[in-house]
């Protein structure tokens, strides 16, 4: 079993400008920033994800993304789309590029008052979520501390859940005619990374490997088990947990989900449609 590296996260480009935003009851409003935001999205979408996304998603433009607007036509990032926010100073700095527009803040202003926002947008054509990162300057902070602002936004974004979960990903390398690992690393892992999940990966080596593994698993280490496979691995995981003496506790503690990486994915189709 391996701990996932940050490579897929690092390949998600950070937009080269700092965008002004306001906190609203429904999300973060990019007031008078729509054109700048859409240009940033287009720059990130067109050719910037060659090793991180499939060609189908890499070529999507903002016109194909499921964007939200307020009544004045300004771009709104709903709380449900926000995966993580922190002070930008803890992350990479903005790259050196043109910031001549009056709507952009100079690179030198990157400090504890600038936030890095990690979020997703849905591709309207194929419903695949795409991760993005932007630096924002929140205008209506009033006298709130950065910690309070972050806590407020994260609390609204994870209203019924807990951020930064610890997950065990079980991948069957043979699923999907051998494409399961690539599908996981290109379509799933970038979103887990941008949400600041702690990830361990188990690649199964033989039949019932997953069943044996979860039967002896320390369930206190994880919040979730993600099966990147066809129908077989979820069955093995459920069977393995059922064979435990503390199975009731295990089923109550762990969320078990599937990222369909098989050929037919009949179980996912049955569960989600």
PDB file of C-alpha atoms in Angstrom:
ATOM      1  CA  UNK A   1       0.000   0.000   0.000  1.00  0.00           C
ATOM      2  CA  UNK A   2       1.255   3.463  -0.858  1.00  0.00           C
ATOM      3  CA  UNK A   3       0.470   6.997   0.235  1.00  0.00           C
ATOM      4  CA  UNK A   4      -0.555   9.157  -2.689  1.00  0.00           C
ATOM      5  CA  UNK A   5       1.918  11.843  -3.758  1.00  0.00           C
ATOM      6  CA  UNK A   6       0.964  15.407  -4.634  1.00  0.00           C
ATOM      7  CA  UNK A   7       1.763  15.115  -8.347  1.00  0.00           C
ATOM      8  CA  UNK A   8      -1.816  15.244  -9.605  1.00  0.00           C
ATOM      9  CA  UNK A   9      -2.550  18.238  -7.373  1.00  0.00           C
ATOM     10  CA  UNK A  10       0.518  20.109  -8.575  1.00  0.00           C
ATOM     11  CA  UNK A  11      -0.538  19.639 -12.207  1.00  0.00           C
ATOM     12  CA  UNK A  12      -3.759  21.590 -11.593  1.00  0.00           C
ATOM     13  CA  UNK A  13      -2.763  25.086 -12.716  1.00  0.00           C
ATOM     14  CA  UNK A  14      -3.262  28.061 -10.425  1.00  0.00           C
ATOM     15  CA  UNK A  15      -4.676  31.025 -12.327  1.00  0.00           C
ATOM     16  CA  UNK A  16      -2.117  33.782 -12.742  1.00  0.00           C
ATOM     17  CA  UNK A  17      -4.275  36.570 -11.340  1.00  0.00           C
ATOM     18  CA  UNK A  18      -5.854  37.492  -8.016  1.00  0.00           C
ATOM     19  CA  UNK A  19      -9.605  37.842  -8.389  1.00  0.00           C
ATOM     20  CA  UNK A  20     -11.740  40.004  -6.134  1.00  0.00           C
ATOM     21  CA  UNK A  21     -14.635  38.180  -4.457  1.00  0.00           C
ATOM     22  CA  UNK A  22     -17.419  38.786  -1.951  1.00  0.00           C
ATOM     23  CA  UNK A  23     -18.969  36.388   0.536  1.00  0.00           C
ATOM     24  CA  UNK A  24     -22.711  35.892   0.023  1.00  0.00           C
ATOM     25  CA  UNK A  25     -25.312  33.562   1.493  1.00  0.00           C
ATOM     26  CA  UNK A  26     -25.104  31.307  -1.576  1.00  0.00           C
ATOM     27  CA  UNK A  27     -21.374  31.266  -2.260  1.00  0.00           C
ATOM     28  CA  UNK A  28     -18.477  33.478  -3.349  1.00  0.00           C
ATOM     29  CA  UNK A  29     -19.480  36.189  -5.819  1.00  0.00           C
ATOM     30  CA  UNK A  30     -16.866  37.362  -8.310  1.00  0.00           C
ATOM     31  CA  UNK A  31     -18.328  40.844  -8.597  1.00  0.00           C
ATOM     32  CA  UNK A  32     -17.358  42.668 -11.811  1.00  0.00           C
ATOM     33  CA  UNK A  33     -14.872  39.861 -12.386  1.00  0.00           C
ATOM     34  CA  UNK A  34     -16.802  37.606 -14.770  1.00  0.00           C
ATOM     35  CA  UNK A  35     -14.669  38.230 -17.848  1.00  0.00           C
ATOM     36  CA  UNK A  36     -11.431  37.765 -15.907  1.00  0.00           C
ATOM     37  CA  UNK A  37     -12.713  34.580 -14.308  1.00  0.00           C
ATOM     38  CA  UNK A  38     -13.902  33.118 -17.624  1.00  0.00           C
ATOM     39  CA  UNK A  39     -10.563  33.940 -19.247  1.00  0.00           C
ATOM     40  CA  UNK A  40      -8.827  32.138 -16.374  1.00  0.00           C
ATOM     41  CA  UNK A  41     -11.118  29.123 -16.737  1.00  0.00           C
ATOM     42  CA  UNK A  42     -10.534  28.990 -20.489  1.00  0.00           C
ATOM     43  CA  UNK A  43      -6.779  29.233 -20.004  1.00  0.00           C
ATOM     44  CA  UNK A  44      -6.902  26.370 -17.512  1.00  0.00           C
ATOM     45  CA  UNK A  45      -9.262  24.256 -19.598  1.00  0.00           C
ATOM     46  CA  UNK A  46      -7.581  24.507 -22.980  1.00  0.00           C
ATOM     47  CA  UNK A  47      -4.471  22.398 -22.971  1.00  0.00           C
ATOM     48  CA  UNK A  48      -3.338  22.888 -19.386  1.00  0.00           C
ATOM     49  CA  UNK A  49      -4.399  19.442 -18.192  1.00  0.00           C
ATOM     50  CA  UNK A  50      -2.798  17.098 -20.740  1.00  0.00           C
ATOM     51  CA  UNK A  51      -1.506  14.685 -18.124  1.00  0.00           C
ATOM     52  CA  UNK A  52      -4.273  15.250 -15.633  1.00  0.00           C
ATOM     53  CA  UNK A  53      -7.476  14.844 -17.630  1.00  0.00           C
ATOM     54  CA  UNK A  54      -8.778  12.904 -20.580  1.00  0.00           C
ATOM     55  CA  UNK A  55      -8.971  14.647 -23.927  1.00  0.00           C
ATOM     56  CA  UNK A  56     -12.722  14.903 -23.529  1.00  0.00           C
ATOM     57  CA  UNK A  57     -12.399  17.111 -20.471  1.00  0.00           C
ATOM     58  CA  UNK A  58      -9.150  18.856 -21.343  1.00  0.00           C
ATOM     59  CA  UNK A  59     -10.683  20.565 -24.379  1.00  0.00           C
ATOM     60  CA  UNK A  60     -13.808  21.789 -22.649  1.00  0.00           C
ATOM     61  CA  UNK A  61     -14.239  25.561 -22.689  1.00  0.00           C
ATOM     62  CA  UNK A  62     -16.148  27.735 -20.237  1.00  0.00           C
ATOM     63  CA  UNK A  63     -19.172  27.592 -22.538  1.00  0.00           C
ATOM     64  CA  UNK A  64     -19.445  23.882 -21.768  1.00  0.00           C
ATOM     65  CA  UNK A  65     -18.975  24.263 -18.014  1.00  0.00           C
ATOM     66  CA  UNK A  66     -21.927  24.397 -15.662  1.00  0.00           C
ATOM     67  CA  UNK A  67     -21.430  27.955 -14.379  1.00  0.00           C
ATOM     68  CA  UNK A  68     -23.636  29.739 -11.859  1.00  0.00           C
ATOM     69  CA  UNK A  69     -24.633  33.401 -12.013  1.00  0.00           C
ATOM     70  CA  UNK A  70     -26.456  35.769  -9.683  1.00  0.00           C
ATOM     71  CA  UNK A  71     -29.368  37.978 -10.750  1.00  0.00           C
ATOM     72  CA  UNK A  72     -26.934  40.589 -12.123  1.00  0.00           C
ATOM     73  CA  UNK A  73     -25.116  38.089 -14.308  1.00  0.00           C
ATOM     74  CA  UNK A  74     -22.035  37.893 -12.109  1.00  0.00           C
ATOM     75  CA  UNK A  75     -20.242  34.559 -11.662  1.00  0.00           C
ATOM     76  CA  UNK A  76     -21.109  32.816  -8.399  1.00  0.00           C
ATOM     77  CA  UNK A  77     -19.126  29.868  -7.032  1.00  0.00           C
ATOM     78  CA  UNK A  78     -21.692  28.018  -4.865  1.00  0.00           C
ATOM     79  CA  UNK A  79     -20.578  26.634  -1.533  1.00  0.00           C
ATOM     80  CA  UNK A  80     -21.333  23.122  -2.782  1.00  0.00           C
ATOM     81  CA  UNK A  81     -18.563  23.555  -5.384  1.00  0.00           C
ATOM     82  CA  UNK A  82     -15.952  24.738  -2.890  1.00  0.00           C
ATOM     83  CA  UNK A  83     -13.601  21.992  -1.738  1.00  0.00           C
ATOM     84  CA  UNK A  84     -10.973  23.931   0.209  1.00  0.00           C
ATOM     85  CA  UNK A  85      -9.848  27.440   1.083  1.00  0.00           C
ATOM     86  CA  UNK A  86      -6.753  28.650   2.899  1.00  0.00           C
ATOM     87  CA  UNK A  87      -4.431  31.641   2.914  1.00  0.00           C
ATOM     88  CA  UNK A  88      -2.524  31.751  -0.360  1.00  0.00           C
ATOM     89  CA  UNK A  89       0.755  32.363   1.432  1.00  0.00           C
ATOM     90  CA  UNK A  90       0.689  28.693   2.500  1.00  0.00           C
ATOM     91  CA  UNK A  91       0.646  27.613  -1.141  1.00  0.00           C
ATOM     92  CA  UNK A  92       2.476  28.501  -4.322  1.00  0.00           C
ATOM     93  CA  UNK A  93       2.725  32.125  -5.338  1.00  0.00           C
ATOM     94  CA  UNK A  94       1.141  33.546  -8.456  1.00  0.00           C
ATOM     95  CA  UNK A  95       3.257  33.132 -11.548  1.00  0.00           C
ATOM     96  CA  UNK A  96       4.913  36.138 -13.173  1.00  0.00           C
ATOM     97  CA  UNK A  97       2.569  37.220 -15.947  1.00  0.00           C
ATOM     98  CA  UNK A  98       0.820  40.345 -17.073  1.00  0.00           C
ATOM     99  CA  UNK A  99      -1.358  41.946 -14.408  1.00  0.00           C
ATOM    100  CA  UNK A 100      -1.983  45.236 -16.158  1.00  0.00           C
ATOM    101  CA  UNK A 101      -5.770  45.192 -15.837  1.00  0.00           C
ATOM    102  CA  UNK A 102      -7.124  47.512 -13.175  1.00  0.00           C
ATOM    103  CA  UNK A 103      -9.264  44.620 -11.953  1.00  0.00           C
ATOM    104  CA  UNK A 104      -6.201  42.526 -11.072  1.00  0.00           C
ATOM    105  CA  UNK A 105      -4.073  42.873  -7.979  1.00  0.00           C
ATOM    106  CA  UNK A 106      -0.271  43.009  -8.343  1.00  0.00           C
ATOM    107  CA  UNK A 107       1.760  39.907  -7.603  1.00  0.00           C
ATOM    108  CA  UNK A 108       3.442  41.684  -4.676  1.00  0.00           C
ATOM    109  CA  UNK A 109       0.109  41.755  -2.834  1.00  0.00           C
ATOM    110  CA  UNK A 110       0.112  38.002  -2.278  1.00  0.00           C
ATOM    111  CA  UNK A 111       0.039  37.743   1.513  1.00  0.00           C
ATOM    112  CA  UNK A 112      -2.088  36.461   4.367  1.00  0.00           C
ATOM    113  CA  UNK A 113      -4.998  38.574   3.126  1.00  0.00           C
ATOM    114  CA  UNK A 114      -5.178  36.622  -0.143  1.00  0.00           C
ATOM    115  CA  UNK A 115      -6.857  33.228  -0.180  1.00  0.00           C
ATOM    116  CA  UNK A 116      -6.382  30.214  -2.433  1.00  0.00           C
ATOM    117  CA  UNK A 117      -9.751  28.745  -3.359  1.00  0.00           C
ATOM    118  CA  UNK A 118      -9.984  25.137  -4.579  1.00  0.00           C
ATOM    119  CA  UNK A 119     -13.271  24.288  -6.276  1.00  0.00           C
ATOM    120  CA  UNK A 120     -14.866  22.217  -9.015  1.00  0.00           C
ATOM    121  CA  UNK A 121     -16.962  22.989 -12.065  1.00  0.00           C
ATOM    122  CA  UNK A 122     -19.076  20.396 -13.848  1.00  0.00           C
ATOM    123  CA  UNK A 123     -18.640  19.766 -17.530  1.00  0.00           C
ATOM    124  CA  UNK A 124     -22.192  20.202 -18.833  1.00  0.00           C
ATOM    125  CA  UNK A 125     -21.584  17.773 -21.711  1.00  0.00           C
ATOM    126  CA  UNK A 126     -20.443  14.705 -19.776  1.00  0.00           C
ATOM    127  CA  UNK A 127     -21.070  15.652 -16.100  1.00  0.00           C
ATOM    128  CA  UNK A 128     -17.404  15.182 -15.197  1.00  0.00           C
ATOM    129  CA  UNK A 129     -16.243  17.481 -12.402  1.00  0.00           C
ATOM    130  CA  UNK A 130     -13.116  19.510 -13.169  1.00  0.00           C
ATOM    131  CA  UNK A 131     -10.917  20.923 -10.391  1.00  0.00           C
ATOM    132  CA  UNK A 132      -9.645  24.504 -10.399  1.00  0.00           C
ATOM    133  CA  UNK A 133      -7.541  26.741  -8.151  1.00  0.00           C
ATOM    134  CA  UNK A 134      -7.715  30.534  -7.973  1.00  0.00           C
ATOM    135  CA  UNK A 135      -6.309  33.233  -5.709  1.00  0.00           C
ATOM    136  CA  UNK A 136      -8.979  35.578  -4.394  1.00  0.00           C
ATOM    137  CA  UNK A 137      -9.119  38.811  -2.436  1.00  0.00           C
ATOM    138  CA  UNK A 138     -12.264  38.859  -0.281  1.00  0.00           C
ATOM    139  CA  UNK A 139     -13.583  42.409  -0.162  1.00  0.00           C
ATOM    140  CA  UNK A 140     -16.265  42.179   2.535  1.00  0.00           C
ATOM    141  CA  UNK A 141     -14.160  40.657   5.305  1.00  0.00           C
ATOM    142  CA  UNK A 142     -15.085  43.446   7.750  1.00  0.00           C
ATOM    143  CA  UNK A 143     -13.011  42.861  10.879  1.00  0.00           C
ATOM    144  CA  UNK A 144     -13.068  39.087  10.761  1.00  0.00           C
ATOM    145  CA  UNK A 145      -9.826  37.174  11.138  1.00  0.00           C
ATOM    146  CA  UNK A 146      -8.647  34.927   8.322  1.00  0.00           C
ATOM    147  CA  UNK A 147      -9.301  31.884  10.502  1.00  0.00           C
ATOM    148  CA  UNK A 148     -12.919  32.963  11.003  1.00  0.00           C
ATOM    149  CA  UNK A 149     -13.379  33.591   7.281  1.00  0.00           C
ATOM    150  CA  UNK A 150     -11.973  30.177   6.400  1.00  0.00           C
ATOM    151  CA  UNK A 151     -14.088  28.484   9.082  1.00  0.00           C
ATOM    152  CA  UNK A 152     -17.212  30.277   7.849  1.00  0.00           C
ATOM    153  CA  UNK A 153     -16.713  29.311   4.198  1.00  0.00           C
ATOM    154  CA  UNK A 154     -15.696  25.730   4.965  1.00  0.00           C
ATOM    155  CA  UNK A 155     -18.639  25.335   7.329  1.00  0.00           C
ATOM    156  CA  UNK A 156     -21.074  26.363   4.591  1.00  0.00           C
ATOM    157  CA  UNK A 157     -19.297  24.235   1.999  1.00  0.00           C
ATOM    158  CA  UNK A 158     -19.361  21.136   4.207  1.00  0.00           C
ATOM    159  CA  UNK A 159     -22.676  21.763   5.918  1.00  0.00           C
ATOM    160  CA  UNK A 160     -23.485  18.091   6.447  1.00  0.00           C
ATOM    161  CA  UNK A 161     -20.003  16.637   6.170  1.00  0.00           C
ATOM    162  CA  UNK A 162     -16.421  16.946   7.358  1.00  0.00           C
ATOM    163  CA  UNK A 163     -13.594  18.306   5.164  1.00  0.00           C
ATOM    164  CA  UNK A 164     -10.144  16.799   4.773  1.00  0.00           C
ATOM    165  CA  UNK A 165     -11.178  13.186   5.124  1.00  0.00           C
ATOM    166  CA  UNK A 166      -8.798  10.249   5.285  1.00  0.00           C
ATOM    167  CA  UNK A 167      -9.520   7.718   2.537  1.00  0.00           C
ATOM    168  CA  UNK A 168      -8.359   4.305   1.447  1.00  0.00           C
ATOM    169  CA  UNK A 169      -8.502   3.876  -2.321  1.00  0.00           C
ATOM    170  CA  UNK A 170      -8.542   0.282  -3.540  1.00  0.00           C
ATOM    171  CA  UNK A 171      -7.668  -0.031  -7.217  1.00  0.00           C
ATOM    172  CA  UNK A 172      -7.986  -3.166  -9.284  1.00  0.00           C
ATOM    173  CA  UNK A 173      -5.307  -2.742 -11.995  1.00  0.00           C
ATOM    174  CA  UNK A 174      -7.105  -5.267 -14.213  1.00  0.00           C
ATOM    175  CA  UNK A 175     -10.445  -3.437 -14.243  1.00  0.00           C
ATOM    176  CA  UNK A 176     -11.619  -1.650 -17.345  1.00  0.00           C
ATOM    177  CA  UNK A 177      -9.277  -3.654 -19.562  1.00  0.00           C
ATOM    178  CA  UNK A 178      -6.342  -2.378 -17.535  1.00  0.00           C
ATOM    179  CA  UNK A 179      -7.363   1.281 -17.576  1.00  0.00           C
ATOM    180  CA  UNK A 180      -8.556   1.574 -13.969  1.00  0.00           C
ATOM    181  CA  UNK A 181      -5.323   3.036 -12.583  1.00  0.00           C
ATOM    182  CA  UNK A 182      -5.154   5.685 -15.305  1.00  0.00           C
ATOM    183  CA  UNK A 183      -8.820   6.575 -14.794  1.00  0.00           C
ATOM    184  CA  UNK A 184      -8.290   6.962 -11.071  1.00  0.00           C
ATOM    185  CA  UNK A 185      -5.165   9.115 -11.407  1.00  0.00           C
ATOM    186  CA  UNK A 186      -6.633  11.355 -14.128  1.00  0.00           C
ATOM    187  CA  UNK A 187     -10.287  11.723 -13.148  1.00  0.00           C
ATOM    188  CA  UNK A 188     -10.560  11.040  -9.426  1.00  0.00           C
ATOM    189  CA  UNK A 189      -7.326  11.731  -7.581  1.00  0.00           C
ATOM    190  CA  UNK A 190      -7.006  15.407  -8.662  1.00  0.00           C
ATOM    191  CA  UNK A 191     -10.348  16.175  -6.992  1.00  0.00           C
ATOM    192  CA  UNK A 192      -9.438  14.289  -3.823  1.00  0.00           C
ATOM    193  CA  UNK A 193      -6.135  16.157  -3.711  1.00  0.00           C
ATOM    194  CA  UNK A 194      -7.657  19.574  -4.233  1.00  0.00           C
ATOM    195  CA  UNK A 195     -10.086  18.778  -1.399  1.00  0.00           C
ATOM    196  CA  UNK A 196      -7.073  18.096   0.847  1.00  0.00           C
ATOM    197  CA  UNK A 197      -7.964  14.446   1.410  1.00  0.00           C
ATOM    198  CA  UNK A 198      -5.377  12.161   2.964  1.00  0.00           C
ATOM    199  CA  UNK A 199      -5.050   9.217   0.586  1.00  0.00           C
ATOM    200  CA  UNK A 200      -3.648   5.711   0.860  1.00  0.00           C
ATOM    201  CA  UNK A 201      -3.787   3.475  -2.209  1.00  0.00           C
ATOM    202  CA  UNK A 202      -3.973  -0.308  -2.329  1.00  0.00           C
ATOM    203  CA  UNK A 203      -3.516  -2.004  -5.705  1.00  0.00           C
ATOM    204  CA  UNK A 204      -5.004  -5.471  -5.552  1.00  0.00           C
ATOM    205  CA  UNK A 205      -2.746  -8.322  -6.630  1.00  0.00           C
ATOM    206  CA  UNK A 206      -5.066 -11.311  -6.584  1.00  0.00           C
ATOM    207  CA  UNK A 207      -8.656 -12.439  -6.128  1.00  0.00           C
ATOM    208  CA  UNK A 208     -10.090 -11.496  -2.693  1.00  0.00           C
ATOM    209  CA  UNK A 209      -7.060  -9.351  -1.867  1.00  0.00           C
ATOM    210  CA  UNK A 210      -9.366  -6.450  -0.949  1.00  0.00           C
ATOM    211  CA  UNK A 211     -11.528  -8.737   1.195  1.00  0.00           C
ATOM    212  CA  UNK A 212      -8.533  -9.981   3.152  1.00  0.00           C
ATOM    213  CA  UNK A 213      -7.141  -6.478   3.556  1.00  0.00           C
ATOM    214  CA  UNK A 214     -10.262  -4.785   4.935  1.00  0.00           C
ATOM    215  CA  UNK A 215     -10.936  -7.737   7.227  1.00  0.00           C
ATOM    216  CA  UNK A 216      -7.792  -6.742   9.163  1.00  0.00           C
ATOM    217  CA  UNK A 217      -8.004  -2.998   8.470  1.00  0.00           C
ATOM    218  CA  UNK A 218      -7.561  -0.448  11.252  1.00  0.00           C
ATOM    219  CA  UNK A 219     -10.880   1.318  10.674  1.00  0.00           C
ATOM    220  CA  UNK A 220      -9.869   4.230  12.901  1.00  0.00           C
ATOM    221  CA  UNK A 221      -7.391   5.366  10.235  1.00  0.00           C
ATOM    222  CA  UNK A 222     -10.014   6.076   7.595  1.00  0.00           C
ATOM    223  CA  UNK A 223     -13.319   7.792   6.990  1.00  0.00           C
ATOM    224  CA  UNK A 224     -13.978   6.295   3.585  1.00  0.00           C
ATOM    225  CA  UNK A 225     -13.083   3.429   1.264  1.00  0.00           C
ATOM    226  CA  UNK A 226     -13.144   4.252  -2.444  1.00  0.00           C
ATOM    227  CA  UNK A 227     -13.234   1.337  -4.877  1.00  0.00           C
ATOM    228  CA  UNK A 228     -11.663   2.333  -8.196  1.00  0.00           C
ATOM    229  CA  UNK A 229     -12.717  -0.779 -10.059  1.00  0.00           C
ATOM    230  CA  UNK A 230     -15.564  -2.685 -11.583  1.00  0.00           C
ATOM    231  CA  UNK A 231     -18.222  -4.462  -9.520  1.00  0.00           C
ATOM    232  CA  UNK A 232     -15.864  -6.988  -7.911  1.00  0.00           C
ATOM    233  CA  UNK A 233     -13.928  -4.838  -5.422  1.00  0.00           C
ATOM    234  CA  UNK A 234     -16.990  -3.276  -3.738  1.00  0.00           C
ATOM    235  CA  UNK A 235     -18.337  -6.777  -3.136  1.00  0.00           C
ATOM    236  CA  UNK A 236     -14.994  -7.866  -1.674  1.00  0.00           C
ATOM    237  CA  UNK A 237     -14.892  -4.813   0.606  1.00  0.00           C
ATOM    238  CA  UNK A 238     -18.405  -5.388   1.908  1.00  0.00           C
ATOM    239  CA  UNK A 239     -17.723  -9.091   2.429  1.00  0.00           C
ATOM    240  CA  UNK A 240     -14.437  -8.351   4.205  1.00  0.00           C
ATOM    241  CA  UNK A 241     -16.073  -5.893   6.590  1.00  0.00           C
ATOM    242  CA  UNK A 242     -18.903  -8.344   7.272  1.00  0.00           C
ATOM    243  CA  UNK A 243     -16.374 -10.997   8.322  1.00  0.00           C
ATOM    244  CA  UNK A 244     -15.038  -8.726  11.071  1.00  0.00           C
ATOM    245  CA  UNK A 245     -16.100  -9.186  14.688  1.00  0.00           C
ATOM    246  CA  UNK A 246     -16.706  -5.439  14.889  1.00  0.00           C
ATOM    247  CA  UNK A 247     -18.630  -5.324  11.592  1.00  0.00           C
ATOM    248  CA  UNK A 248     -21.411  -3.137  12.992  1.00  0.00           C
ATOM    249  CA  UNK A 249     -18.875  -0.543  14.092  1.00  0.00           C
ATOM    250  CA  UNK A 250     -17.014  -0.826  10.789  1.00  0.00           C
ATOM    251  CA  UNK A 251     -20.129  -0.261   8.684  1.00  0.00           C
ATOM    252  CA  UNK A 252     -21.134   2.694  10.865  1.00  0.00           C
ATOM    253  CA  UNK A 253     -17.654   4.219  10.734  1.00  0.00           C
ATOM    254  CA  UNK A 254     -16.769   3.854   7.056  1.00  0.00           C
ATOM    255  CA  UNK A 255     -18.346   5.283   3.939  1.00  0.00           C
ATOM    256  CA  UNK A 256     -17.956   2.827   1.063  1.00  0.00           C
ATOM    257  CA  UNK A 257     -18.228   4.219  -2.443  1.00  0.00           C
ATOM    258  CA  UNK A 258     -17.203   3.334  -5.959  1.00  0.00           C
ATOM    259  CA  UNK A 259     -15.484   5.221  -8.742  1.00  0.00           C
ATOM    260  CA  UNK A 260     -16.590   3.134 -11.719  1.00  0.00           C
ATOM    261  CA  UNK A 261     -13.449   2.066 -13.539  1.00  0.00           C
ATOM    262  CA  UNK A 262     -14.657  -1.237 -14.937  1.00  0.00           C
ATOM    263  CA  UNK A 263     -15.938  -2.196 -18.354  1.00  0.00           C
ATOM    264  CA  UNK A 264     -19.676  -2.390 -17.624  1.00  0.00           C
ATOM    265  CA  UNK A 265     -20.035  -0.791 -14.173  1.00  0.00           C
ATOM    266  CA  UNK A 266     -23.471  -2.341 -13.713  1.00  0.00           C
ATOM    267  CA  UNK A 267     -23.567  -1.714  -9.957  1.00  0.00           C
ATOM    268  CA  UNK A 268     -22.800   2.003 -10.304  1.00  0.00           C
ATOM    269  CA  UNK A 269     -25.415   2.348 -13.003  1.00  0.00           C
ATOM    270  CA  UNK A 270     -27.971   0.620 -10.795  1.00  0.00           C
ATOM    271  CA  UNK A 271     -27.118   2.698  -7.716  1.00  0.00           C
ATOM    272  CA  UNK A 272     -26.918   6.112  -9.340  1.00  0.00           C
ATOM    273  CA  UNK A 273     -29.630   6.057 -11.985  1.00  0.00           C
TER     274      UNK A 273
END
